[in-house]
CSV table of N, CA and C in Angstrom, one decimal:
chain,number,residue,atom,x,y,z
A,28,MET,N,133.4,52.8,268.6
A,28,MET,CA,134.8,52.9,269.0
A,28,MET,C,135.0,52.1,270.2
A,29,LEU,N,136.0,51.3,270.2
A,29,LEU,CA,136.3,50.5,271.4
A,29,LEU,C,136.8,51.4,272.5
A,30,ARG,N,136.4,51.1,273.7
A,30,ARG,CA,136.8,51.9,274.9
A,30,ARG,C,137.1,51.0,276.0
A,31,THR,N,138.0,51.4,276.9
A,31,THR,CA,138.3,50.6,278.1
A,31,THR,C,137.2,50.8,279.1
A,32,ALA,N,137.3,50.2,280.2
A,32,ALA,CA,136.2,50.3,281.3
A,32,ALA,C,136.1,51.7,281.8
A,33,VAL,N,137.2,52.5,281.7
A,33,VAL,CA,137.1,53.8,282.2
A,33,VAL,C,136.7,54.8,281.1
A,34,GLY,N,136.3,54.3,279.9
A,34,GLY,CA,135.8,55.1,278.8
A,34,GLY,C,136.9,55.7,277.9
A,35,VAL,N,138.1,55.2,278.0
A,35,VAL,CA,139.2,55.8,277.2
A,35,VAL,C,139.6,54.8,276.1
A,36,PRO,N,139.7,55.3,274.9
A,36,PRO,CA,140.1,54.4,273.8
A,36,PRO,C,141.4,53.8,274.1
A,37,PRO,N,141.6,52.5,273.7
A,37,PRO,CA,142.9,51.8,274.0
A,37,PRO,C,144.1,52.6,273.4
A,38,ARG,N,143.9,53.2,272.2
A,38,ARG,CA,145.1,53.9,271.6
A,38,ARG,C,145.5,55.0,272.5
A,39,VAL,N,144.6,55.7,273.1
A,39,VAL,CA,145.0,56.8,274.0
A,39,VAL,C,145.7,56.3,275.2
A,40,MET,N,145.1,55.2,275.8
A,40,MET,CA,145.8,54.5,276.9
A,40,MET,C,147.2,54.2,276.6
A,41,MET,N,147.4,53.6,275.4
A,41,MET,CA,148.7,53.2,274.9
A,41,MET,C,149.7,54.3,274.9
A,42,GLU,N,149.2,55.5,274.4
A,42,GLU,CA,150.1,56.7,274.3
A,42,GLU,C,150.4,57.2,275.7
A,43,ILE,N,149.4,57.3,276.6
A,43,ILE,CA,149.6,57.8,277.9
A,43,ILE,C,150.6,56.9,278.7
A,44,LEU,N,150.4,55.6,278.6
A,44,LEU,CA,151.2,54.7,279.3
A,44,LEU,C,152.6,54.4,278.7
A,45,GLY,N,152.8,54.9,277.5
A,45,GLY,CA,154.1,54.8,276.9
A,45,GLY,C,154.4,53.4,276.3
A,46,HIS,N,153.3,52.6,276.0
A,46,HIS,CA,153.5,51.3,275.4
A,46,HIS,C,153.9,51.5,273.9
A,47,SER,N,154.8,50.7,273.5
A,47,SER,CA,155.3,50.8,272.1
A,47,SER,C,154.3,50.2,271.1
A,48,GLN,N,153.5,49.3,271.5
A,48,GLN,CA,152.5,48.6,270.7
A,48,GLN,C,151.2,48.5,271.3
A,49,ILE,N,150.1,48.6,270.5
A,49,ILE,CA,148.8,48.5,271.1
A,49,ILE,C,148.5,47.1,271.7
A,50,ALA,N,149.2,46.1,271.2
A,50,ALA,CA,149.1,44.7,271.7
A,50,ALA,C,149.4,44.6,273.2
A,51,VAL,N,150.4,45.4,273.6
A,51,VAL,CA,150.8,45.4,275.0
A,51,VAL,C,149.7,45.9,275.8
A,52,THR,N,149.1,47.1,275.4
A,52,THR,CA,148.0,47.7,276.1
A,52,THR,C,146.8,46.7,276.2
A,53,MET,N,146.5,46.1,275.0
A,53,MET,CA,145.3,45.3,275.0
A,53,MET,C,145.5,44.0,275.8
A,54,ASN,N,146.7,43.5,275.9
A,54,ASN,CA,147.0,42.3,276.7
A,54,ASN,C,146.9,42.6,278.2
A,55,VAL,N,147.3,43.8,278.6
A,55,VAL,CA,147.2,44.2,280.0
A,55,VAL,C,145.7,44.6,280.4
A,56,TYR,N,145.0,45.2,279.4
A,56,TYR,CA,143.7,45.7,279.8
A,56,TYR,C,142.5,45.0,279.1
A,57,ALA,N,142.8,43.8,278.5
A,57,ALA,CA,141.7,43.0,277.9
A,57,ALA,C,140.6,42.7,278.8
A,58,HIS,N,140.9,42.4,280.1
A,58,HIS,CA,139.8,42.1,281.0
A,58,HIS,C,138.9,43.3,281.2
A,59,ALA,N,139.4,44.5,281.1
A,59,ALA,CA,138.6,45.7,281.3
A,59,ALA,C,137.6,45.8,280.1
A,60,VAL,N,138.1,45.5,278.9
A,60,VAL,CA,137.3,45.6,277.7
A,60,VAL,C,136.2,44.5,277.8
A,61,GLN,N,136.6,43.3,278.3
A,61,GLN,CA,135.6,42.2,278.4
A,61,GLN,C,134.5,42.6,279.5
A,62,ASP,N,134.9,43.2,280.5
A,62,ASP,CA,134.0,43.6,281.6
A,62,ASP,C,133.0,44.7,281.0
A,63,THR,N,133.5,45.6,280.2
A,63,THR,CA,132.7,46.6,279.6
A,63,THR,C,131.7,46.0,278.6
A,64,GLN,N,132.2,45.0,277.8
A,64,GLN,CA,131.3,44.3,276.9
A,64,GLN,C,130.2,43.5,277.7
A,65,ARG,N,130.5,42.9,278.8
A,65,ARG,CA,129.5,42.2,279.6
A,65,ARG,C,128.4,43.2,280.1
A,66,GLU,N,128.9,44.3,280.5
A,66,GLU,CA,128.0,45.3,281.0
A,66,GLU,C,127.1,45.8,279.9
A,67,ALA,N,127.6,46.0,278.7
A,67,ALA,CA,126.8,46.5,277.6
A,67,ALA,C,125.8,45.4,277.2
A,68,VAL,N,126.1,44.2,277.2
A,68,VAL,CA,125.2,43.1,276.9
A,68,VAL,C,124.1,43.0,278.0
A,69,GLY,N,124.4,43.2,279.2
A,69,GLY,CA,123.4,43.3,280.3
A,69,GLY,C,122.4,44.4,280.1
A,70,HIS,N,122.9,45.6,279.7
A,70,HIS,CA,122.0,46.7,279.4
A,70,HIS,C,121.1,46.4,278.2
A,71,MET,N,121.7,45.8,277.2
A,71,MET,CA,120.9,45.5,276.0
A,71,MET,C,119.8,44.4,276.3
A,72,ASP,N,120.2,43.5,277.1
A,72,ASP,CA,119.3,42.4,277.5
A,72,ASP,C,118.1,43.0,278.3
A,73,ARG,N,118.4,43.9,279.2
A,73,ARG,CA,117.3,44.6,280.0
A,73,ARG,C,116.4,45.4,279.0
A,74,LEU,N,117.0,46.1,278.1
A,74,LEU,CA,116.2,46.9,277.2
A,74,LEU,C,115.3,46.0,276.3
A,75,LEU,N,115.9,44.9,275.8
A,75,LEU,CA,115.1,44.1,274.9
A,75,LEU,C,114.0,43.4,275.7
A,76,ARG,N,114.3,42.9,276.9
A,76,ARG,CA,113.2,42.3,277.7
A,76,ARG,C,112.1,43.3,278.0
A,77,ALA,N,112.4,44.5,278.3
A,77,ALA,CA,111.4,45.6,278.5
A,77,ALA,C,110.6,45.8,277.3
A,78,ARG,N,111.2,45.8,276.1
A,78,ARG,CA,110.4,46.1,274.9
A,78,ARG,C,109.5,44.9,274.6
A,79,ARG,N,110.0,43.7,274.9
A,79,ARG,CA,109.2,42.5,274.6
A,79,ARG,C,108.0,42.5,275.6
A,80,GLY,N,108.2,43.0,276.8
A,80,GLY,CA,107.1,43.0,277.7
A,80,GLY,C,106.0,44.0,277.3
A,81,ARG,N,106.3,45.0,276.5
A,81,ARG,CA,105.3,46.0,276.0
A,81,ARG,C,104.5,45.5,274.8
A,82,SER,N,105.0,44.5,274.1
A,82,SER,CA,104.4,44.0,272.9
A,82,SER,C,103.1,43.3,273.2
């Protein structure tokens, strides 16, 4: 499930903020999602490098 940087699904953010369309929320908070994705990739990279080092 897609979540914003604060861990809240975009649909929930949309409802809380009163946006009429999810596109509005995603346009405003797309950077937060991208930051979260970068962070996840960084975690995965560290895990994979650690596993490779054990082989």
